[in-house]
Every structure is written in structure tokens, then in C-alpha cells.
Amino acid sequence: MRKTVKNNVSWVGYMDWELETFHGDEYSITNGSSQNAYLIEEEKTVLIDTVWTPHRNDFVDNLKKEIDLKKIDFIVANHAECDHSGSLTALMREIPDTPIYCTEACVKSIEGQFGKQNWNFKVVKTGDSIEIGNGKKLIFVEMKMLHWPDSMATYMTGDSILFSNDAFGQHFAVEELFADKANQCLLWKEAVKYFVNILHPFAMLVANKIKEIKNLNLPIDIIAPSHGAIWRENPMQIVEKYAEWANAYQENQITIAYDTMWEGTTKIAHKIAEEIHKQSPDTVVKVFNISKQDKNEIMTEVFKSKAIAVGSPTEVNDVLSSVSGWLSFLKGLKFKNKKAAAFGCYGWSGESVKILQERLKAAGFNVIEQNIKSLWKPTEEDFNKIPELVKALLV
Ligand code: FEO
């Protein structure tokens, strides 16, 4: 069922209440999500994006109830990833000659995923535009690596709507459609989680792209992303947040993330937490067991932190596999300007602390020398080293 966004612009996407994970199992979904597609009915009828492949038949059937598909003059594919282009195969069977406006990289990506189908692609670059009647036009803005090489945004003049695709979205199902109607606590929780876990590796590009969009001097009344709620009240609030988040963001917080075999490493983690609070009562302390808690939520807390402490016991000359995988994810997110410390128990060879330090350095953290390395189980002597470690993290 369509929902009005503004004047002749409607939402025609899919509200994905049942979704539990995204990008395989890389991203946890806890409050549903949506794939937002939009229908513009001016003198020209334009479809902006489609929905994920499993919902392609429902998408086309629902669209048929709203309009005669043959009335669609053209399609804009802002992004080739299958959560937005995955219904094209079903749609194009109905209207095979309809032009598809997208970037050059998008053509390659769509053809790579769905095969060459001789679709009528029209390649566009930043600044290209098309008239849609009633004095309005669509202006295209390439969003390369935000977050794929083919990503693009489309700006509609007259109604001043920026169809931003993945940028400024959230994995959050909002039946009421608009950010001002959504639960604000959940909205911002999901917006920051989405930024950290999907866009943070490209934070530098985010900052530059925001400058570029501002320099276009286009009025923006609505930001309509491809996931989650649409920003219509003070839409620039999410742009300003992105600018802040993209600039080596941190709060007065320290996050401790660890895994354990026989609870020795847990005891060190808890003592570090207590000591942080003792030395700096205003510092927020978060403690997570990597194998038991949601990795995307942990990364969001790491993002907010000025320092982290990471723990693992040694197992067969290495860190635990849960911690190893987590460190790979951590490296990929490219955090900046954060300190890190390592800790862990061992029984035989005891490599884990050194490996943690090396991998944290490789992930871009400023690793402090102080560490806690406990043979068998933490002793009073080990615990007595914690105040120095915490002091170094807090400085
Ligand atoms: Fe929502 Fe990059 O796809």
C-alpha cells in the first residue's frame, strides 16, 4: 500500500518486520527494517529503487494495484545492491524497455548480479538531470563508496526531496514512515548503529560528501533514505549528526570487550571496569562478552568510546576464535583516535596479550604498554597492575 511522502511522491517499499539479520549474519536487526522505494507521479511517472529479491513478486503485484506499470516513464536505480535492485528482474519482465537511470558502476553491478538482459540503461554522473514535468526535475549526485562504488543519490527540485539511498538510513521499521513519528530513542539507537556498522569505514568520504551536498546550495525539505524512517522535520539534523560521527567521534566512555574459557579473563574485565569507575566516576563503562553479546551493539559502544580494553585467554598459541573474528570486524570499521589495552589469562604458552596488542595496533588503535597477563588465574599481584593500566587509558 502506498503512503504519501509529499504532494505527488509516494512510498511504495516493503516494511520488513520479520527481518532478523542483514548482509548475511553480519548485521543484527532488532526493530525490523524497510526497503524504501518511491513513486513520483508528475507529468512523468518515475520509480526510485525497488525492494529486496525475496519480496520482488509482492512488490510488483502491489505496484500494479497502484498504477498501470506501463505508465512508468523511467526507473532510477540509486544502488545496485540486491536490497534495492533485487525486484528489477520481476519488474522488467513487465516493462522491458523502460529506461533505467543509474551510474556506470551500477550497470556493471546489476549485470554482474542478474546477467546481461539488454535493459535500457541510461548512465548518469553528478550534476546530470532529467525533467519530470510540472517544472520539476531530478538531479543526480554520485555517492561513490557510500557505501558501494555505484551508490548514488537523487534530488527532486520543487518538492526539495533528497532520495539519499543507504546514507542517512536506519534498519528500523516505522509504519508511520516519518522520523518525527517514530520512537526517538529507538530511532537514534538504530541510526547510530547503522552508521557505525555500515558506513564508518568510509567516514572520511562521508565528511567530504556532506560538504559537496551543502555546496550545491539546494534546499532540502525531506531526506528520504532507502531504509527506515524519512526525515522531514529538520531533515538536516541527520546530516549534522553524520558530520559529527564522521569526525573521529568519541564520548567519555570506555568499553571492555572480552571472551573467556574458565572465567579468569572475566574477572580481569570486571576489575578493570571497577577501577575505571573508581578513578573517573564520570566515565561511562561498558562491559561485553564478545561471544555472548551482539557484535554490532558492541561496535556501536566501541565507536562511542575514547578507549577500549580487549581480553582473551590464550588457546593453542592464539586468541579465542570469537575474539579473532571480532578483531577482524573491528579492523574493518577503521576507528580513529582511540586508545586500547590488552589482557587475558593463560596456562601454557601465553601469546594472547601480545597478539591482541598487535592486532589492535593493526586496527588503528593507540595501544598502551600496560597489560594484564595472568598465569592460570588472576592473582592479587595481577589485580594490583590494573590501576596503572586504567590510568594510562584515561590520560
Ligand atoms: Fe541498502 Fe547498500 O544496500
mmCIF file of C-alpha atoms and ligand atoms in Angstrom:
data_model
loop_
_atom_site.group_PDB
_atom_site.id
_atom_site.type_symbol
_atom_site.label_atom_id
_atom_site.label_comp_id
_atom_site.label_asym_id
_atom_site.label_seq_id
_atom_site.Cartn_x
_atom_site.Cartn_y
_atom_site.Cartn_z
ATOM 1 C CA MET A 1 0.000 0.000 0.000
ATOM 2 C CA ARG A 2 1.332 3.395 -0.949
ATOM 3 C CA LYS A 3 1.940 6.119 1.627
ATOM 4 C CA THR A 4 2.195 9.788 0.733
ATOM 5 C CA VAL A 5 5.615 11.349 1.286
ATOM 6 C CA LYS A 6 4.788 14.785 -0.146
ATOM 7 C CA ASN A 7 2.464 16.010 -2.929
ATOM 8 C CA ASN A 8 2.847 13.519 -5.813
ATOM 9 C CA VAL A 9 5.593 11.458 -4.178
ATOM 10 C CA SER A 10 4.652 8.160 -2.517
ATOM 11 C CA TRP A 11 6.459 5.428 -0.607
ATOM 12 C CA VAL A 12 5.921 2.043 -2.301
ATOM 13 C CA GLY A 13 8.510 -0.046 -0.444
ATOM 14 C CA TYR A 14 8.446 -3.105 1.793
ATOM 15 C CA MET A 15 8.085 -2.964 5.576
ATOM 16 C CA ASP A 16 10.290 -5.855 6.710
ATOM 17 C CA TRP A 17 9.037 -6.606 10.220
ATOM 18 C CA GLU A 18 10.373 -10.184 10.265
ATOM 19 C CA LEU A 19 13.963 -9.447 9.223
ATOM 20 C CA GLU A 20 16.448 -10.737 11.824
ATOM 21 C CA THR A 21 19.803 -10.256 10.115
ATOM 22 C CA PHE A 22 21.145 -8.278 7.173
ATOM 23 C CA HIS A 23 24.214 -8.730 4.945
ATOM 24 C CA GLY A 24 24.027 -12.437 5.750
ATOM 25 C CA ASP A 25 24.538 -12.548 9.503
ATOM 26 C CA GLU A 26 26.831 -9.512 9.609
ATOM 27 C CA TYR A 27 24.211 -7.084 10.887
ATOM 28 C CA SER A 28 21.631 -7.863 13.576
ATOM 29 C CA ILE A 29 18.118 -6.480 13.132
ATOM 30 C CA THR A 30 16.220 -5.929 16.367
ATOM 31 C CA ASN A 31 13.465 -3.495 15.397
ATOM 32 C CA GLY A 32 12.577 -4.594 11.870
ATOM 33 C CA SER A 33 13.702 -2.729 8.772
ATOM 34 C CA SER A 34 12.323 -1.494 5.469
ATOM 35 C CA GLN A 35 13.401 -1.286 1.891
ATOM 36 C CA ASN A 36 12.105 2.063 0.710
ATOM 37 C CA ALA A 37 11.098 2.558 -2.911
ATOM 38 C CA TYR A 38 9.407 5.740 -4.101
ATOM 39 C CA LEU A 39 6.930 6.581 -6.862
ATOM 40 C CA ILE A 40 6.856 10.080 -8.352
ATOM 41 C CA GLU A 41 3.760 10.949 -10.402
ATOM 42 C CA GLU A 42 4.335 14.290 -12.080
ATOM 43 C CA GLU A 43 3.877 14.694 -15.860
ATOM 44 C CA LYS A 44 6.401 11.855 -15.909
ATOM 45 C CA THR A 45 5.995 8.805 -13.698
ATOM 46 C CA VAL A 46 9.234 7.706 -12.062
ATOM 47 C CA LEU A 47 10.062 4.771 -9.804
ATOM 48 C CA ILE A 48 13.038 5.282 -7.491
ATOM 49 C CA ASP A 49 14.609 1.952 -6.465
ATOM 50 C CA THR A 50 12.861 -1.358 -5.792
ATOM 51 C CA VAL A 51 12.980 -3.831 -2.858
ATOM 52 C CA TRP A 52 14.941 -6.950 -1.876
ATOM 53 C CA THR A 53 14.785 -10.010 -4.134
ATOM 54 C CA PRO A 54 12.596 -12.263 -1.873
ATOM 55 C CA HIS A 55 9.841 -9.635 -1.949
ATOM 56 C CA ARG A 56 10.025 -8.946 -5.703
ATOM 57 C CA ASN A 57 6.698 -10.555 -6.636
ATOM 58 C CA ASP A 58 4.801 -8.830 -3.819
ATOM 59 C CA PHE A 59 6.459 -5.571 -4.830
ATOM 60 C CA VAL A 60 5.366 -5.827 -8.459
ATOM 61 C CA ASP A 61 1.851 -7.016 -7.520
ATOM 62 C CA ASN A 62 1.431 -4.120 -5.073
ATOM 63 C CA LEU A 63 2.728 -1.612 -7.598
ATOM 64 C CA LYS A 64 0.219 -2.914 -10.173
ATOM 65 C CA LYS A 65 -2.587 -2.148 -7.722
ATOM 66 C CA GLU A 66 -1.394 1.473 -7.524
ATOM 67 C CA ILE A 67 -0.656 2.218 -11.196
ATOM 68 C CA ASP A 68 -0.592 0.737 -14.650
ATOM 69 C CA LEU A 69 3.072 -0.319 -14.844
ATOM 70 C CA LYS A 70 3.178 0.855 -18.460
ATOM 71 C CA LYS A 71 2.754 4.404 -17.176
ATOM 72 C CA ILE A 72 6.238 4.289 -15.601
ATOM 73 C CA ASP A 73 8.348 6.512 -17.846
ATOM 74 C CA PHE A 74 11.618 5.581 -16.218
ATOM 75 C CA ILE A 75 13.278 3.972 -13.237
ATOM 76 C CA VAL A 76 16.094 5.422 -11.136
ATOM 77 C CA ALA A 77 18.404 2.782 -9.626
ATOM 78 C CA ASN A 78 20.325 4.646 -6.938
ATOM 79 C CA HIS A 79 22.177 1.495 -5.890
ATOM 80 C CA ALA A 80 22.777 -1.978 -7.296
ATOM 81 C CA GLU A 81 22.825 -3.943 -4.025
ATOM 82 C CA CYS A 82 20.030 -6.514 -4.170
ATOM 83 C CA ASP A 83 18.021 -4.990 -1.320
ATOM 84 C CA HIS A 84 17.270 -2.159 -3.763
ATOM 85 C CA SER A 85 17.690 -3.676 -7.219
ATOM 86 C CA GLY A 86 16.505 -7.201 -6.411
ATOM 87 C CA SER A 87 12.995 -6.678 -7.802
ATOM 88 C CA LEU A 88 14.177 -5.345 -11.162
ATOM 89 C CA THR A 89 14.115 -8.785 -12.794
ATOM 90 C CA ALA A 90 10.416 -9.250 -11.963
ATOM 91 C CA LEU A 91 9.549 -5.653 -12.825
ATOM 92 C CA MET A 92 11.436 -5.570 -16.124
ATOM 93 C CA ARG A 93 9.622 -8.678 -17.323
ATOM 94 C CA GLU A 94 6.505 -6.463 -17.312
ATOM 95 C CA ILE A 95 8.074 -3.284 -18.757
ATOM 96 C CA PRO A 96 11.282 -4.462 -20.508
ATOM 97 C CA ASP A 97 12.058 -1.280 -22.473
ATOM 98 C CA THR A 98 11.714 1.209 -19.606
ATOM 99 C CA PRO A 99 14.889 3.310 -19.222
ATOM 100 C CA ILE A 100 16.895 2.768 -16.002
ATOM 101 C CA TYR A 101 18.940 5.797 -14.873
ATOM 102 C CA CYS A 102 21.993 4.861 -12.813
ATOM 103 C CA THR A 103 25.777 5.203 -12.594
ATOM 104 C CA GLU A 104 28.180 3.326 -14.844
ATOM 105 C CA ALA A 105 29.308 1.184 -11.900
ATOM 106 C CA CYS A 106 25.661 0.365 -11.175
ATOM 107 C CA VAL A 107 25.186 -1.047 -14.685
ATOM 108 C CA LYS A 108 28.195 -3.332 -14.196
ATOM 109 C CA SER A 109 26.982 -4.414 -10.776
ATOM 110 C CA ILE A 110 23.379 -5.085 -11.862
ATOM 111 C CA GLU A 111 24.548 -7.044 -14.913
ATOM 112 C CA GLY A 112 27.040 -8.922 -12.744
ATOM 113 C CA GLN A 113 24.333 -9.963 -10.317
ATOM 114 C CA PHE A 114 21.386 -10.563 -12.646
ATOM 115 C CA GLY A 115 23.079 -11.204 -16.010
ATOM 116 C CA LYS A 116 23.043 -9.079 -19.163
ATOM 117 C CA GLN A 117 19.400 -8.597 -20.036
ATOM 118 C CA ASN A 118 19.737 -5.781 -22.582
ATOM 119 C CA TRP A 119 17.923 -3.403 -20.272
ATOM 120 C CA ASN A 120 17.780 0.209 -21.429
ATOM 121 C CA PHE A 121 20.363 1.719 -19.068
ATOM 122 C CA LYS A 122 20.973 5.486 -19.133
ATOM 123 C CA VAL A 123 24.288 6.229 -17.424
ATOM 124 C CA VAL A 124 24.383 9.429 -15.349
ATOM 125 C CA LYS A 125 27.031 11.388 -13.420
ATOM 126 C CA THR A 126 26.907 14.042 -10.704
ATOM 127 C CA GLY A 127 25.032 17.111 -11.930
ATOM 128 C CA ASP A 128 23.141 15.327 -14.721
ATOM 129 C CA SER A 129 19.401 15.912 -14.558
ATOM 130 C CA ILE A 130 16.120 14.979 -16.208
ATOM 131 C CA GLU A 131 12.879 16.918 -16.467
ATOM 132 C CA ILE A 132 9.837 15.231 -14.936
ATOM 133 C CA GLY A 133 7.258 17.885 -15.794
ATOM 134 C CA ASN A 134 5.344 20.489 -13.777
ATOM 135 C CA GLY A 135 8.595 22.493 -13.675
ATOM 136 C CA LYS A 136 10.393 19.841 -11.629
ATOM 137 C CA LYS A 137 13.474 17.808 -12.354
ATOM 138 C CA LEU A 138 15.663 15.112 -10.860
ATOM 139 C CA ILE A 139 19.346 15.889 -10.280
ATOM 140 C CA PHE A 140 21.769 13.009 -9.754
ATOM 141 C CA VAL A 141 24.625 13.022 -7.221
ATOM 142 C CA GLU A 142 27.160 10.180 -7.268
ATOM 143 C CA MET A 143 27.817 8.796 -3.765
ATOM 144 C CA LYS A 144 30.790 6.606 -4.677
ATOM 145 C CA MET A 145 31.747 4.248 -1.779
ATOM 146 C CA LEU A 146 28.813 5.378 0.350
ATOM 147 C CA HIS A 147 28.786 2.564 0.634
ATOM 148 C CA TRP A 148 29.321 0.806 -2.726
ATOM 149 C CA PRO A 149 31.166 2.091 -5.819
ATOM 150 C CA ASP A 150 27.861 2.504 -7.673
ATOM 151 C CA SER A 151 25.897 4.355 -4.946
ATOM 152 C CA MET A 152 24.031 7.494 -5.974
ATOM 153 C CA ALA A 153 21.509 9.955 -4.540
ATOM 154 C CA THR A 154 18.752 11.701 -6.471
ATOM 155 C CA TYR A 155 17.453 15.184 -5.674
ATOM 156 C CA MET A 156 13.968 16.284 -6.735
ATOM 157 C CA THR A 157 13.530 20.009 -7.301
ATOM 158 C CA GLY A 158 10.240 21.688 -6.468
ATOM 159 C CA ASP A 159 9.482 19.352 -3.564
ATOM 160 C CA SER A 160 13.139 19.555 -2.438
ATOM 161 C CA ILE A 161 13.467 15.863 -1.621
ATOM 162 C CA LEU A 162 16.848 14.136 -1.415
ATOM 163 C CA PHE A 163 16.452 10.415 -2.119
ATOM 164 C CA SER A 164 19.693 9.540 -0.357
ATOM 165 C CA ASN A 165 19.580 5.745 -0.683
ATOM 166 C CA ASP A 166 21.606 3.994 2.062
ATOM 167 C CA ALA A 167 23.057 7.220 3.509
ATOM 168 C CA PHE A 168 21.072 8.621 6.461
ATOM 169 C CA GLY A 169 19.051 5.393 6.825
ATOM 170 C CA GLN A 170 18.394 3.041 9.717
ATOM 171 C CA HIS A 171 17.435 -0.612 9.925
ATOM 172 C CA PHE A 172 14.207 0.243 11.677
ATOM 173 C CA ALA A 173 10.613 -0.490 10.628
ATOM 174 C CA VAL A 174 8.448 2.618 11.031
ATOM 175 C CA GLU A 175 4.913 2.037 9.789
ATOM 176 C CA GLU A 176 4.203 5.744 10.339
ATOM 177 C CA LEU A 177 7.016 6.373 7.836
ATOM 178 C CA PHE A 178 8.473 9.587 9.246
ATOM 179 C CA ALA A 179 11.272 10.078 11.770
ATOM 180 C CA ASP A 180 9.190 12.615 13.726
ATOM 181 C CA LYS A 181 6.528 9.911 14.252
ATOM 182 C CA ALA A 182 8.997 7.254 15.384
ATOM 183 C CA ASN A 183 10.100 6.365 18.917
ATOM 184 C CA GLN A 184 13.029 8.809 19.221
ATOM 185 C CA CYS A 185 15.097 6.585 21.478
ATOM 186 C CA LEU A 186 14.928 3.663 19.029
ATOM 187 C CA LEU A 187 15.332 5.939 16.001
ATOM 188 C CA TRP A 188 18.665 7.344 17.170
ATOM 189 C CA LYS A 189 19.837 3.998 18.548
ATOM 190 C CA GLU A 190 19.271 2.446 15.123
ATOM 191 C CA ALA A 191 20.656 5.444 13.203
ATOM 192 C CA VAL A 192 23.985 5.360 15.039
ATOM 193 C CA LYS A 193 24.234 1.550 14.891
ATOM 194 C CA TYR A 194 23.670 1.742 11.109
ATOM 195 C CA PHE A 195 26.264 4.493 10.676
ATOM 196 C CA VAL A 196 28.888 2.668 12.735
ATOM 197 C CA ASN A 197 28.445 -0.806 11.307
ATOM 198 C CA ILE A 198 27.807 0.055 7.659
ATOM 199 C CA LEU A 199 29.186 3.498 6.873
ATOM 200 C CA HIS A 200 32.015 4.087 9.354
ATOM 201 C CA PRO A 201 34.741 2.519 7.155
ATOM 202 C CA PHE A 202 34.005 5.352 4.715
ATOM 203 C CA ALA A 203 33.746 8.118 7.332
ATOM 204 C CA MET A 204 36.251 10.383 5.543
ATOM 205 C CA LEU A 205 34.177 10.193 2.371
ATOM 206 C CA VAL A 206 31.028 10.977 4.377
ATOM 207 C CA ALA A 207 32.564 14.239 5.593
ATOM 208 C CA ASN A 208 33.580 15.279 2.063
ATOM 209 C CA LYS A 209 30.243 14.278 0.541
ATOM 210 C CA ILE A 210 28.339 16.319 3.124
ATOM 211 C CA LYS A 211 30.439 19.363 2.170
ATOM 212 C CA GLU A 212 29.721 18.681 -1.516
ATOM 213 C CA ILE A 213 25.961 18.374 -0.924
ATOM 214 C CA LYS A 214 25.931 21.602 1.134
ATOM 215 C CA ASN A 215 27.913 23.397 -1.601
ATOM 216 C CA LEU A 216 25.205 22.543 -4.131
ATOM 217 C CA ASN A 217 23.051 25.046 -2.222
ATOM 218 C CA LEU A 218 19.923 23.024 -2.835
ATOM 219 C CA PRO A 219 17.097 23.463 -0.324
ATOM 220 C CA ILE A 220 16.366 20.134 1.383
ATOM 221 C CA ASP A 221 12.880 19.720 2.857
ATOM 222 C CA ILE A 222 12.945 15.945 3.080
ATOM 223 C CA ILE A 223 15.658 13.294 3.207
ATOM 224 C CA ALA A 224 14.183 10.003 2.047
ATOM 225 C CA PRO A 225 16.659 7.145 2.597
ATOM 226 C CA SER A 226 16.304 3.585 1.329
ATOM 227 C CA HIS A 227 15.944 2.068 4.822
ATOM 228 C CA GLY A 228 13.952 3.185 7.839
ATOM 229 C CA ALA A 229 12.295 6.470 8.656
ATOM 230 C CA ILE A 230 12.100 9.525 6.373
ATOM 231 C CA TRP A 231 13.493 12.800 7.773
ATOM 232 C CA ARG A 232 11.043 15.686 7.198
ATOM 233 C CA GLU A 233 11.220 17.789 10.423
ATOM 234 C CA ASN A 234 14.607 19.489 10.392
ATOM 235 C CA PRO A 235 15.997 16.921 7.915
ATOM 236 C CA MET A 236 19.498 18.373 8.250
ATOM 237 C CA GLN A 237 19.660 17.031 11.823
ATOM 238 C CA ILE A 238 20.786 13.652 10.494
ATOM 239 C CA VAL A 239 23.296 15.311 8.131
ATOM 240 C CA GLU A 240 24.771 17.259 11.060
ATOM 241 C CA LYS A 241 24.949 14.056 13.113
ATOM 242 C CA TYR A 242 26.788 12.292 10.281
ATOM 243 C CA ALA A 243 29.278 15.180 10.112
ATOM 244 C CA GLU A 244 29.875 14.810 13.869
ATOM 245 C CA TRP A 245 30.062 11.000 13.791
ATOM 246 C CA ALA A 246 32.451 11.011 10.817
ATOM 247 C CA ASN A 247 34.997 13.182 12.648
ATOM 248 C CA ALA A 248 36.795 10.695 14.982
ATOM 249 C CA TYR A 249 33.783 10.796 17.298
ATOM 250 C CA GLN A 250 34.127 9.876 20.963
ATOM 251 C CA GLU A 251 32.381 10.337 24.298
ATOM 252 C CA ASN A 252 33.677 9.994 27.836
ATOM 253 C CA GLN A 253 33.274 6.229 27.693
ATOM 254 C CA ILE A 254 35.495 3.154 27.915
ATOM 255 C CA THR A 255 34.344 -0.212 26.587
ATOM 256 C CA ILE A 256 35.712 -3.556 27.749
ATOM 257 C CA ALA A 257 35.214 -6.484 25.363
ATOM 258 C CA TYR A 258 36.458 -9.962 26.101
ATOM 259 C CA ASP A 259 35.827 -13.672 25.922
ATOM 260 C CA THR A 260 36.810 -16.261 28.488
ATOM 261 C CA MET A 261 37.294 -20.012 28.923
ATOM 262 C CA TRP A 262 37.209 -20.537 32.711
ATOM 263 C CA GLU A 263 36.204 -17.038 33.903
ATOM 264 C CA GLY A 264 39.715 -15.792 34.751
ATOM 265 C CA THR A 265 39.643 -13.257 31.908
ATOM 266 C CA THR A 266 36.103 -12.287 33.025
ATOM 267 C CA LYS A 267 37.439 -11.437 36.497
ATOM 268 C CA ILE A 268 40.090 -9.143 34.998
ATOM 269 C CA ALA A 269 37.446 -7.449 32.811
ATOM 270 C CA HIS A 270 35.238 -6.764 35.830
ATOM 271 C CA LYS A 271 38.154 -5.421 37.899
ATOM 272 C CA ILE A 272 39.154 -3.061 35.079
ATOM 273 C CA ALA A 273 35.546 -1.800 34.953
ATOM 274 C CA GLU A 274 35.514 -1.192 38.729
ATOM 275 C CA GLU A 275 38.834 0.619 38.574
ATOM 276 C CA ILE A 276 37.722 2.915 35.730
ATOM 277 C CA HIS A 277 34.719 3.959 37.790
ATOM 278 C CA LYS A 278 36.915 4.423 40.879
ATOM 279 C CA GLN A 279 39.418 6.653 39.073
ATOM 280 C CA SER A 280 36.906 8.511 36.896
ATOM 281 C CA PRO A 281 33.302 8.332 38.154
ATOM 282 C CA ASP A 282 32.044 10.394 35.194
ATOM 283 C CA THR A 283 33.372 7.950 32.621
ATOM 284 C CA VAL A 284 30.717 5.589 31.277
ATOM 285 C CA VAL A 285 31.907 1.974 31.447
ATOM 286 C CA LYS A 286 30.515 -0.782 29.214
ATOM 287 C CA VAL A 287 31.459 -4.458 29.533
ATOM 288 C CA PHE A 288 30.662 -7.077 26.880
ATOM 289 C CA ASN A 289 31.352 -10.764 26.432
ATOM 290 C CA ILE A 290 32.132 -10.970 22.710
ATOM 291 C CA SER A 291 30.720 -14.464 22.214
ATOM 292 C CA LYS A 292 27.508 -13.812 24.139
ATOM 293 C CA GLN A 293 26.523 -10.301 23.109
ATOM 294 C CA ASP A 294 25.578 -8.687 19.808
ATOM 295 C CA LYS A 295 28.692 -7.722 17.870
ATOM 296 C CA ASN A 296 27.033 -4.751 16.165
ATOM 297 C CA GLU A 297 25.888 -3.339 19.502
ATOM 298 C CA ILE A 298 29.404 -3.804 20.921
ATOM 299 C CA MET A 299 30.911 -1.971 17.922
ATOM 300 C CA THR A 300 28.477 0.892 18.442
ATOM 301 C CA GLU A 301 29.737 1.224 22.025
ATOM 302 C CA VAL A 302 33.366 0.989 20.852
ATOM 303 C CA PHE A 303 32.596 3.842 18.436
ATOM 304 C CA LYS A 304 31.360 5.983 21.346
ATOM 305 C CA SER A 305 34.429 5.193 23.439
ATOM 306 C CA LYS A 306 37.693 7.078 23.865
ATOM 307 C CA ALA A 307 39.434 3.837 24.837
ATOM 308 C CA ILE A 308 38.831 0.113 24.912
ATOM 309 C CA ALA A 309 40.272 -2.881 26.774
ATOM 310 C CA VAL A 310 40.164 -6.210 24.952
ATOM 311 C CA GLY A 311 40.665 -9.566 26.659
ATOM 312 C CA SER A 312 41.198 -13.144 25.601
ATOM 313 C CA PRO A 313 42.833 -16.169 27.163
ATOM 314 C CA THR A 314 45.462 -17.952 25.123
ATOM 315 C CA GLU A 315 44.223 -21.023 23.286
ATOM 316 C CA VAL A 316 46.662 -23.086 21.197
ATOM 317 C CA ASN A 317 49.093 -20.185 20.734
ATOM 318 C CA ASP A 318 46.392 -17.703 19.719
ATOM 319 C CA VAL A 319 43.393 -15.752 20.965
ATOM 320 C CA LEU A 320 39.949 -17.376 21.104
ATOM 321 C CA SER A 321 38.271 -17.721 17.702
ATOM 322 C CA SER A 322 35.394 -15.468 18.855
ATOM 323 C CA VAL A 323 37.859 -12.687 19.687
ATOM 324 C CA SER A 324 39.827 -13.254 16.478
ATOM 325 C CA GLY A 325 36.731 -12.805 14.308
ATOM 326 C CA TRP A 326 35.681 -9.767 16.348
ATOM 327 C CA LEU A 327 39.112 -8.175 15.826
ATOM 328 C CA SER A 328 38.756 -8.645 12.052
ATOM 329 C CA PHE A 329 35.419 -6.828 12.185
ATOM 330 C CA LEU A 330 36.955 -4.118 14.394
ATOM 331 C CA LYS A 331 39.792 -3.536 11.899
ATOM 332 C CA GLY A 332 37.326 -3.173 9.035
ATOM 333 C CA LEU A 333 35.434 -0.374 10.758
ATOM 334 C CA LYS A 334 38.557 1.860 10.731
ATOM 335 C CA PHE A 335 38.071 3.657 14.045
ATOM 336 C CA LYS A 336 40.438 6.538 14.776
ATOM 337 C CA ASN A 337 41.857 8.371 17.787
ATOM 338 C CA LYS A 338 41.124 5.689 20.391
ATOM 339 C CA LYS A 339 43.386 4.027 22.959
ATOM 340 C CA ALA A 340 43.431 0.302 23.655
ATOM 341 C CA ALA A 341 44.765 -2.125 26.247
ATOM 342 C CA ALA A 342 45.022 -5.925 26.239
ATOM 343 C CA PHE A 343 44.515 -8.528 28.947
ATOM 344 C CA GLY A 344 43.999 -12.257 29.342
ATOM 345 C CA CYS A 345 44.795 -15.484 31.180
ATOM 346 C CA TYR A 346 46.962 -18.364 30.030
ATOM 347 C CA GLY A 347 48.058 -21.765 31.245
ATOM 348 C CA TRP A 348 50.902 -22.786 28.924
ATOM 349 C CA SER A 349 52.448 -20.533 26.288
ATOM 350 C CA GLY A 350 50.588 -17.238 26.845
ATOM 351 C CA GLU A 351 50.660 -15.453 23.469
ATOM 352 C CA SER A 352 47.188 -13.874 23.636
ATOM 353 C CA VAL A 353 48.092 -10.467 25.108
ATOM 354 C CA LYS A 354 50.878 -9.858 22.573
ATOM 355 C CA ILE A 355 48.604 -10.958 19.708
ATOM 356 C CA LEU A 356 45.817 -8.679 20.976
ATOM 357 C CA GLN A 357 48.217 -5.733 21.148
ATOM 358 C CA GLU A 358 49.475 -6.352 17.606
ATOM 359 C CA ARG A 359 46.015 -6.744 16.162
ATOM 360 C CA LEU A 360 44.687 -3.673 17.965
ATOM 361 C CA LYS A 361 47.606 -1.656 16.552
ATOM 362 C CA ALA A 362 46.806 -3.010 13.088
ATOM 363 C CA ALA A 363 43.187 -1.916 13.632
ATOM 364 C CA GLY A 364 44.377 1.684 14.141
ATOM 365 C CA PHE A 365 44.251 1.903 17.955
ATOM 366 C CA ASN A 366 46.886 3.610 20.121
ATOM 367 C CA VAL A 367 47.864 0.594 22.232
ATOM 368 C CA ILE A 368 49.244 1.255 25.704
ATOM 369 C CA GLU A 369 52.096 -0.832 27.089
ATOM 370 C CA GLN A 370 50.338 -1.658 30.342
ATOM 371 C CA ASN A 371 48.616 -5.039 30.158
ATOM 372 C CA ILE A 372 47.380 -7.824 32.419
ATOM 373 C CA LYS A 373 48.700 -11.292 31.661
ATOM 374 C CA SER A 374 47.663 -13.852 34.277
ATOM 375 C CA LEU A 375 49.045 -17.373 34.651
ATOM 376 C CA TRP A 376 46.174 -19.809 35.388
ATOM 377 C CA LYS A 377 44.011 -17.240 37.179
ATOM 378 C CA PRO A 378 44.361 -13.585 38.151
ATOM 379 C CA THR A 379 46.259 -13.071 41.422
ATOM 380 C CA GLU A 380 46.392 -10.057 43.743
ATOM 381 C CA GLU A 381 49.659 -9.172 42.018
ATOM 382 C CA ASP A 382 47.843 -9.076 38.663
ATOM 383 C CA PHE A 383 44.968 -7.024 40.059
ATOM 384 C CA ASN A 384 47.490 -4.583 41.532
ATOM 385 C CA LYS A 385 48.616 -3.719 37.984
ATOM 386 C CA ILE A 386 45.101 -2.657 36.952
ATOM 387 C CA PRO A 387 45.217 0.912 38.401
ATOM 388 C CA GLU A 388 48.263 1.745 36.208
ATOM 389 C CA LEU A 389 46.595 0.282 33.143
ATOM 390 C CA VAL A 390 43.410 2.282 33.761
ATOM 391 C CA LYS A 391 45.389 5.463 34.473
ATOM 392 C CA ALA A 392 47.111 5.112 31.084
ATOM 393 C CA LEU A 393 43.757 4.580 29.322
ATOM 394 C CA LEU A 394 42.234 7.637 30.997
ATOM 395 C CA VAL A 395 45.082 10.107 30.319
HETATM 396 FE FE1 FEO B 1 20.675 -0.959 1.393
HETATM 397 FE FE2 FEO B 1 23.811 -0.987 0.144
HETATM 398 O O1 FEO B 1 22.055 -1.540 0.317
#
